[in-house]
Amino acid sequence: MNISYTKIDPSGNITLIVDSFVPREDQSRIAALLMERDPEAEQVGFLEVPEDPCCAVRLQMMGGEFCGNATLSAASVIMQQAGLDAGDMLIEVSGAPEPVKVSGNILTPGTFQGEVAMPLPESISECSFLDGFDCYTLPLVRFPGICHAIVTPDALTREKAERVIGAWCRQIKSDALGLMFFDRDKRTLTPLVYVESTGTAVWEGSCASGTASVVSYLAELDGEYASVRLSQPRGKLSAAATYSGSQVRSLSLSGSAITRGKFTALIS
């Protein structure tokens, strides 16, 4: 099978966007093989024909999760294929209950700057995670398809985080779990993301939904509004959220996506 894909760098969260047709039941396997071929790749998304005729495309992530960086990447691919310099589009995305609006423009050839109207979190609550006799109570922001636990930098070692994240993901019965190591004073975020269907845990260069979870949590603490610009291992992301009536009312994320190249892989 010849797999055509574009390699995108959205704020360091290297993403492969596959535009060849791949049946859903094969996507996790193909994603794992593509990531083996390219050690830089942190995630894979597949472009599909959308069910909603108002949408430009459907983005199906390798684990069925939602990803804001991959959504920016897909919008970049579609805009460049259409020869557009700027515009708005709706994209169906796995893990999102409704089409997602993306606004953006091509700054230079291969460089896309955009804003995603992110899906709103389903809940923000305290969750107790177990590791043997140890218990960690962490803020948990639950999105459709993925949950993020917000962790202070000194709460877990990297080694322990890698060891427990799979079990914690299964404990909360989520398709994917992120451990977001957030330093509020330094305005930094270090994301570790586990996807259950592929069994992969990746220290990501940046995490869009993780950034959205942090700003949602901060908006809840403030009771009204929060905005952040977080430095992450290989890039920066900005997000803003409004909060009222015990829930997040609006949530947006902005960042860039740089095209690294177009490739074809022969995979059996």
mmCIF file of C-alpha atoms in Angstrom:
data_model
loop_
_atom_site.group_PDB
_atom_site.id
_atom_site.type_symbol
_atom_site.label_atom_id
_atom_site.label_comp_id
_atom_site.label_asym_id
_atom_site.label_seq_id
_atom_site.Cartn_x
_atom_site.Cartn_y
_atom_site.Cartn_z
ATOM 1 C CA MET A 1 0.000 0.000 0.000
ATOM 2 C CA ASN A 2 1.395 3.403 -1.005
ATOM 3 C CA ILE A 3 0.778 5.926 1.776
ATOM 4 C CA SER A 4 0.979 9.595 0.834
ATOM 5 C CA TYR A 5 1.463 12.022 3.709
ATOM 6 C CA THR A 6 2.636 15.501 4.639
ATOM 7 C CA LYS A 7 5.015 16.102 7.522
ATOM 8 C CA ILE A 8 3.988 19.167 9.523
ATOM 9 C CA ASP A 9 5.659 20.945 12.431
ATOM 10 C CA PRO A 10 2.966 22.642 14.543
ATOM 11 C CA SER A 11 4.942 24.308 17.348
ATOM 12 C CA GLY A 12 7.273 21.305 17.576
ATOM 13 C CA ASN A 13 4.534 18.621 17.816
ATOM 14 C CA ILE A 14 5.620 16.809 14.630
ATOM 15 C CA THR A 15 2.503 15.470 12.895
ATOM 16 C CA LEU A 16 2.050 13.270 9.837
ATOM 17 C CA ILE A 17 -1.133 14.034 7.875
ATOM 18 C CA VAL A 18 -2.042 11.096 5.613
ATOM 19 C CA ASP A 19 -4.117 11.935 2.542
ATOM 20 C CA SER A 20 -4.229 8.395 1.127
ATOM 21 C CA PHE A 21 -7.377 6.442 1.947
ATOM 22 C CA VAL A 22 -6.727 4.089 4.875
ATOM 23 C CA PRO A 23 -9.607 2.044 6.349
ATOM 24 C CA ARG A 24 -10.301 2.881 9.982
ATOM 25 C CA GLU A 25 -9.445 -0.631 11.128
ATOM 26 C CA ASP A 26 -5.923 -0.240 9.656
ATOM 27 C CA GLN A 27 -5.162 3.287 10.833
ATOM 28 C CA SER A 28 -3.582 2.456 14.191
ATOM 29 C CA ARG A 29 -1.272 -0.102 12.556
ATOM 30 C CA ILE A 30 -0.305 2.240 9.706
ATOM 31 C CA ALA A 31 0.280 5.080 12.165
ATOM 32 C CA ALA A 32 2.615 2.947 14.269
ATOM 33 C CA LEU A 33 4.594 1.913 11.161
ATOM 34 C CA LEU A 34 4.911 5.512 9.941
ATOM 35 C CA MET A 35 6.124 6.627 13.361
ATOM 36 C CA GLU A 36 8.704 3.830 13.348
ATOM 37 C CA ARG A 37 9.970 5.109 9.982
ATOM 38 C CA ASP A 38 10.191 8.699 11.205
ATOM 39 C CA PRO A 39 11.456 8.969 14.808
ATOM 40 C CA GLU A 40 10.581 12.691 14.829
ATOM 41 C CA ALA A 41 6.885 11.980 14.313
ATOM 42 C CA GLU A 42 4.772 12.235 17.469
ATOM 43 C CA GLN A 43 1.324 11.536 16.006
ATOM 44 C CA VAL A 44 -0.522 10.663 12.801
ATOM 45 C CA GLY A 45 -3.838 11.895 11.435
ATOM 46 C CA PHE A 46 -5.789 10.605 8.434
ATOM 47 C CA LEU A 47 -7.793 12.791 6.053
ATOM 48 C CA GLU A 48 -11.220 11.401 5.163
ATOM 49 C CA VAL A 49 -14.317 12.539 3.309
ATOM 50 C CA PRO A 50 -16.509 14.425 5.833
ATOM 51 C CA GLU A 51 -20.076 13.418 6.579
ATOM 52 C CA ASP A 52 -21.078 17.081 6.879
ATOM 53 C CA PRO A 53 -21.050 18.733 3.416
ATOM 54 C CA CYS A 54 -20.233 22.084 5.056
ATOM 55 C CA CYS A 55 -16.859 20.715 6.224
ATOM 56 C CA ALA A 56 -13.701 20.905 4.140
ATOM 57 C CA VAL A 57 -12.416 17.517 5.348
ATOM 58 C CA ARG A 58 -12.515 15.022 8.204
ATOM 59 C CA LEU A 59 -9.425 14.449 10.331
ATOM 60 C CA GLN A 60 -9.328 11.045 12.016
ATOM 61 C CA MET A 61 -6.538 10.777 14.569
ATOM 62 C CA MET A 62 -4.631 7.528 15.035
ATOM 63 C CA GLY A 63 -6.292 6.802 18.376
ATOM 64 C CA GLY A 64 -9.624 8.467 17.710
ATOM 65 C CA GLU A 65 -8.612 11.366 19.967
ATOM 66 C CA PHE A 66 -8.938 15.096 19.343
ATOM 67 C CA CYS A 67 -5.791 17.128 18.689
ATOM 68 C CA GLY A 68 -5.644 20.880 18.138
ATOM 69 C CA ASN A 69 -2.144 20.825 16.628
ATOM 70 C CA ALA A 70 -3.194 18.161 14.135
ATOM 71 C CA THR A 71 -6.292 20.220 13.310
ATOM 72 C CA LEU A 72 -4.043 23.206 12.514
ATOM 73 C CA SER A 73 -1.872 20.865 10.432
ATOM 74 C CA ALA A 74 -4.843 19.520 8.464
ATOM 75 C CA ALA A 75 -6.086 23.067 7.813
ATOM 76 C CA SER A 76 -2.624 23.990 6.531
ATOM 77 C CA VAL A 77 -2.621 21.023 4.119
ATOM 78 C CA ILE A 78 -6.122 21.779 2.815
ATOM 79 C CA MET A 79 -5.440 25.497 2.388
ATOM 80 C CA GLN A 80 -2.229 24.850 0.475
ATOM 81 C CA GLN A 81 -3.901 22.215 -1.722
ATOM 82 C CA ALA A 82 -6.651 24.712 -2.546
ATOM 83 C CA GLY A 83 -4.122 27.452 -3.338
ATOM 84 C CA LEU A 84 -5.614 29.820 -0.739
ATOM 85 C CA ASP A 85 -3.714 32.487 1.188
ATOM 86 C CA ALA A 86 -6.237 32.977 3.997
ATOM 87 C CA GLY A 87 -9.687 31.934 5.104
ATOM 88 C CA ASP A 88 -11.958 30.053 7.469
ATOM 89 C CA MET A 89 -12.994 26.425 7.275
ATOM 90 C CA LEU A 90 -14.900 23.806 9.195
ATOM 91 C CA ILE A 91 -13.212 20.465 9.853
ATOM 92 C CA GLU A 92 -14.716 17.306 11.286
ATOM 93 C CA VAL A 93 -12.246 15.952 13.828
ATOM 94 C CA SER A 94 -12.274 12.682 15.746
ATOM 95 C CA GLY A 95 -13.096 13.233 19.387
ATOM 96 C CA ALA A 96 -14.968 16.485 18.673
ATOM 97 C CA PRO A 97 -18.778 16.335 18.910
ATOM 98 C CA GLU A 98 -19.245 19.140 16.363
ATOM 99 C CA PRO A 99 -17.253 20.509 13.401
ATOM 100 C CA VAL A 100 -14.308 22.661 14.455
ATOM 101 C CA LYS A 101 -13.758 26.119 12.988
ATOM 102 C CA VAL A 102 -10.226 27.022 11.935
ATOM 103 C CA SER A 103 -9.204 30.514 10.798
ATOM 104 C CA GLY A 104 -5.788 31.164 9.375
ATOM 105 C CA ASN A 105 -3.473 32.417 6.687
ATOM 106 C CA ILE A 106 -0.332 31.403 4.841
ATOM 107 C CA LEU A 107 2.437 33.697 6.081
ATOM 108 C CA THR A 108 5.100 32.381 3.710
ATOM 109 C CA PRO A 109 5.119 29.296 1.451
ATOM 110 C CA GLY A 110 4.693 26.328 3.814
ATOM 111 C CA THR A 111 4.057 28.410 6.942
ATOM 112 C CA PHE A 112 0.491 28.545 8.271
ATOM 113 C CA GLN A 113 -0.699 30.642 11.229
ATOM 114 C CA GLY A 114 -4.100 29.748 12.585
ATOM 115 C CA GLU A 115 -6.632 29.760 15.386
ATOM 116 C CA VAL A 116 -8.812 26.813 16.363
ATOM 117 C CA ALA A 117 -12.148 27.140 18.140
ATOM 118 C CA MET A 118 -11.471 24.211 20.457
ATOM 119 C CA PRO A 119 -14.141 21.784 21.702
ATOM 120 C CA LEU A 120 -15.170 22.678 25.229
ATOM 121 C CA PRO A 121 -14.155 20.426 28.130
ATOM 122 C CA GLU A 122 -16.810 18.040 29.374
ATOM 123 C CA SER A 123 -15.695 18.473 32.975
ATOM 124 C CA ILE A 124 -12.968 19.847 35.240
ATOM 125 C CA SER A 125 -12.552 17.941 38.485
ATOM 126 C CA GLU A 126 -10.086 16.494 40.970
ATOM 127 C CA CYS A 127 -9.129 12.881 40.251
ATOM 128 C CA SER A 128 -7.215 10.454 42.483
ATOM 129 C CA PHE A 129 -4.720 8.279 40.607
ATOM 130 C CA LEU A 130 -3.225 5.221 42.272
ATOM 131 C CA ASP A 131 0.303 3.852 42.020
ATOM 132 C CA GLY A 132 0.640 0.994 44.458
ATOM 133 C CA PHE A 133 0.129 2.515 47.906
ATOM 134 C CA ASP A 134 0.705 6.061 46.594
ATOM 135 C CA CYS A 135 -2.212 8.295 45.635
ATOM 136 C CA TYR A 136 -1.922 11.403 43.469
ATOM 137 C CA THR A 137 -4.870 13.818 43.424
ATOM 138 C CA LEU A 138 -4.645 15.973 40.309
ATOM 139 C CA PRO A 139 -6.886 18.372 38.393
ATOM 140 C CA LEU A 140 -8.347 16.431 35.462
ATOM 141 C CA VAL A 141 -9.757 18.203 32.413
ATOM 142 C CA ARG A 142 -11.869 15.836 30.344
ATOM 143 C CA PHE A 143 -12.335 16.510 26.634
ATOM 144 C CA PRO A 144 -14.100 14.262 24.124
ATOM 145 C CA GLY A 145 -11.533 11.599 23.235
ATOM 146 C CA ILE A 146 -8.745 12.758 25.556
ATOM 147 C CA CYS A 147 -8.206 13.764 29.184
ATOM 148 C CA HIS A 148 -5.406 15.843 30.664
ATOM 149 C CA ALA A 149 -4.141 15.744 34.236
ATOM 150 C CA ILE A 150 -2.325 18.894 35.309
ATOM 151 C CA VAL A 151 0.850 18.106 37.228
ATOM 152 C CA THR A 152 3.288 20.369 39.047
ATOM 153 C CA PRO A 153 6.856 19.853 37.773
ATOM 154 C CA ASP A 154 8.063 18.198 40.984
ATOM 155 C CA ALA A 155 5.044 15.910 41.544
ATOM 156 C CA LEU A 156 6.324 13.044 39.367
ATOM 157 C CA THR A 157 9.644 12.062 37.851
ATOM 158 C CA ARG A 158 9.720 11.498 34.115
ATOM 159 C CA GLU A 159 10.426 7.824 34.682
ATOM 160 C CA LYS A 160 7.430 7.377 36.979
ATOM 161 C CA ALA A 161 5.185 9.341 34.610
ATOM 162 C CA GLU A 162 6.114 7.025 31.732
ATOM 163 C CA ARG A 163 5.473 3.991 33.930
ATOM 164 C CA VAL A 164 2.036 4.967 35.252
ATOM 165 C CA ILE A 165 0.412 6.862 32.382
ATOM 166 C CA GLY A 166 -0.966 3.774 30.602
ATOM 167 C CA ALA A 167 -2.579 2.377 33.741
ATOM 168 C CA TRP A 168 -3.972 5.808 34.660
ATOM 169 C CA CYS A 169 -5.463 6.165 31.169
ATOM 170 C CA ARG A 170 -7.258 2.844 31.586
ATOM 171 C CA GLN A 171 -8.323 3.801 35.127
ATOM 172 C CA ILE A 172 -10.310 6.784 33.832
ATOM 173 C CA LYS A 173 -11.480 4.841 30.742
ATOM 174 C CA SER A 174 -10.229 7.399 28.229
ATOM 175 C CA ASP A 175 -8.956 6.899 24.671
ATOM 176 C CA ALA A 176 -5.924 9.023 25.540
ATOM 177 C CA LEU A 177 -4.379 10.699 28.568
ATOM 178 C CA GLY A 178 -1.974 13.578 28.846
ATOM 179 C CA LEU A 179 0.146 14.395 31.880
ATOM 180 C CA MET A 180 0.692 18.139 31.596
ATOM 181 C CA PHE A 181 3.684 19.268 33.666
ATOM 182 C CA PHE A 182 2.709 22.919 34.164
ATOM 183 C CA ASP A 183 4.925 25.525 35.826
ATOM 184 C CA ARG A 184 2.705 28.560 36.366
ATOM 185 C CA ASP A 185 5.509 30.869 37.481
ATOM 186 C CA LYS A 186 7.755 30.094 34.512
ATOM 187 C CA ARG A 187 4.814 29.748 32.068
ATOM 188 C CA THR A 188 6.082 26.435 30.757
ATOM 189 C CA LEU A 189 4.331 23.214 29.817
ATOM 190 C CA THR A 190 5.951 19.809 29.301
ATOM 191 C CA PRO A 191 3.452 17.299 27.869
ATOM 192 C CA LEU A 192 3.491 13.507 28.023
ATOM 193 C CA VAL A 193 0.643 11.953 26.009
ATOM 194 C CA TYR A 194 -0.462 8.321 25.969
ATOM 195 C CA VAL A 195 -2.782 6.869 23.292
ATOM 196 C CA GLU A 196 -4.442 3.617 24.332
ATOM 197 C CA SER A 197 -5.098 2.146 20.867
ATOM 198 C CA THR A 198 -1.438 2.384 19.814
ATOM 199 C CA GLY A 199 0.071 1.916 23.292
ATOM 200 C CA THR A 200 2.380 4.878 22.684
ATOM 201 C CA ALA A 201 3.551 7.395 25.287
ATOM 202 C CA VAL A 202 5.291 10.430 23.770
ATOM 203 C CA TRP A 203 6.952 13.469 25.311
ATOM 204 C CA GLU A 204 5.522 15.930 22.819
ATOM 205 C CA GLY A 205 7.162 19.054 21.486
ATOM 206 C CA SER A 206 3.926 20.876 22.275
ATOM 207 C CA CYS A 207 0.347 19.884 23.043
ATOM 208 C CA ALA A 208 -2.629 21.953 21.876
ATOM 209 C CA SER A 209 -5.352 20.192 23.846
ATOM 210 C CA GLY A 210 -3.019 20.167 26.857
ATOM 211 C CA THR A 211 -2.601 23.927 26.540
ATOM 212 C CA ALA A 212 -6.399 24.203 26.263
ATOM 213 C CA SER A 213 -6.788 22.116 29.419
ATOM 214 C CA VAL A 214 -4.455 24.400 31.368
ATOM 215 C CA VAL A 215 -6.234 27.598 30.309
ATOM 216 C CA SER A 216 -9.620 25.986 31.044
ATOM 217 C CA TYR A 217 -8.437 25.055 34.529
ATOM 218 C CA LEU A 218 -7.092 28.571 35.131
ATOM 219 C CA ALA A 219 -10.356 30.119 33.895
ATOM 220 C CA GLU A 220 -12.254 27.941 36.370
ATOM 221 C CA LEU A 221 -9.950 29.090 39.183
ATOM 222 C CA ASP A 222 -10.443 32.726 38.167
ATOM 223 C CA GLY A 223 -14.177 32.229 37.694
ATOM 224 C CA GLU A 224 -14.277 34.325 34.547
ATOM 225 C CA TYR A 225 -11.362 34.446 32.098
ATOM 226 C CA ALA A 226 -7.824 33.241 31.523
ATOM 227 C CA SER A 227 -5.243 33.465 28.760
ATOM 228 C CA VAL A 228 -1.825 31.865 28.436
ATOM 229 C CA ARG A 229 1.184 31.776 26.165
ATOM 230 C CA LEU A 230 3.146 28.707 27.203
ATOM 231 C CA SER A 231 6.701 27.808 26.270
ATOM 232 C CA GLN A 232 6.874 24.091 25.522
ATOM 233 C CA PRO A 233 9.832 21.869 24.661
ATOM 234 C CA ARG A 234 9.889 22.821 20.954
ATOM 235 C CA GLY A 235 7.468 25.689 20.519
ATOM 236 C CA LYS A 236 4.937 28.098 21.982
ATOM 237 C CA LEU A 237 1.132 27.987 21.984
ATOM 238 C CA SER A 238 -1.417 30.583 23.054
ATOM 239 C CA ALA A 239 -4.918 29.923 24.365
ATOM 240 C CA ALA A 240 -7.803 31.812 25.961
ATOM 241 C CA ALA A 241 -10.947 30.687 27.781
ATOM 242 C CA THR A 242 -14.023 32.287 29.298
ATOM 243 C CA TYR A 243 -15.852 30.734 32.244
ATOM 244 C CA SER A 244 -19.285 31.345 33.741
ATOM 245 C CA GLY A 245 -22.174 29.375 35.171
ATOM 246 C CA SER A 246 -19.854 26.576 36.362
ATOM 247 C CA GLN A 247 -18.493 25.774 32.903
ATOM 248 C CA VAL A 248 -16.115 26.906 30.179
ATOM 249 C CA ARG A 249 -18.085 28.928 27.626
ATOM 250 C CA SER A 250 -15.463 29.569 24.970
ATOM 251 C CA LEU A 251 -12.005 28.199 24.237
ATOM 252 C CA SER A 252 -9.572 29.142 21.489
ATOM 253 C CA LEU A 253 -6.017 28.160 20.620
ATOM 254 C CA SER A 254 -3.556 29.725 18.212
ATOM 255 C CA GLY A 255 -0.273 28.545 16.776
ATOM 256 C CA SER A 256 1.715 27.932 13.632
ATOM 257 C CA ALA A 257 2.188 24.902 11.388
ATOM 258 C CA ILE A 258 5.239 24.588 9.145
ATOM 259 C CA THR A 259 5.309 22.092 6.283
ATOM 260 C CA ARG A 260 8.424 19.908 6.375
ATOM 261 C CA GLY A 261 7.724 18.002 3.166
ATOM 262 C CA LYS A 262 5.499 15.635 1.209
ATOM 263 C CA PHE A 263 6.354 11.919 1.292
ATOM 264 C CA THR A 264 5.214 8.508 0.083
ATOM 265 C CA ALA A 265 5.816 5.265 1.988
ATOM 266 C CA LEU A 266 5.292 1.728 0.712
ATOM 267 C CA ILE A 267 3.751 -0.245 3.566
ATOM 268 C CA SER A 268 2.508 -3.809 3.394
#
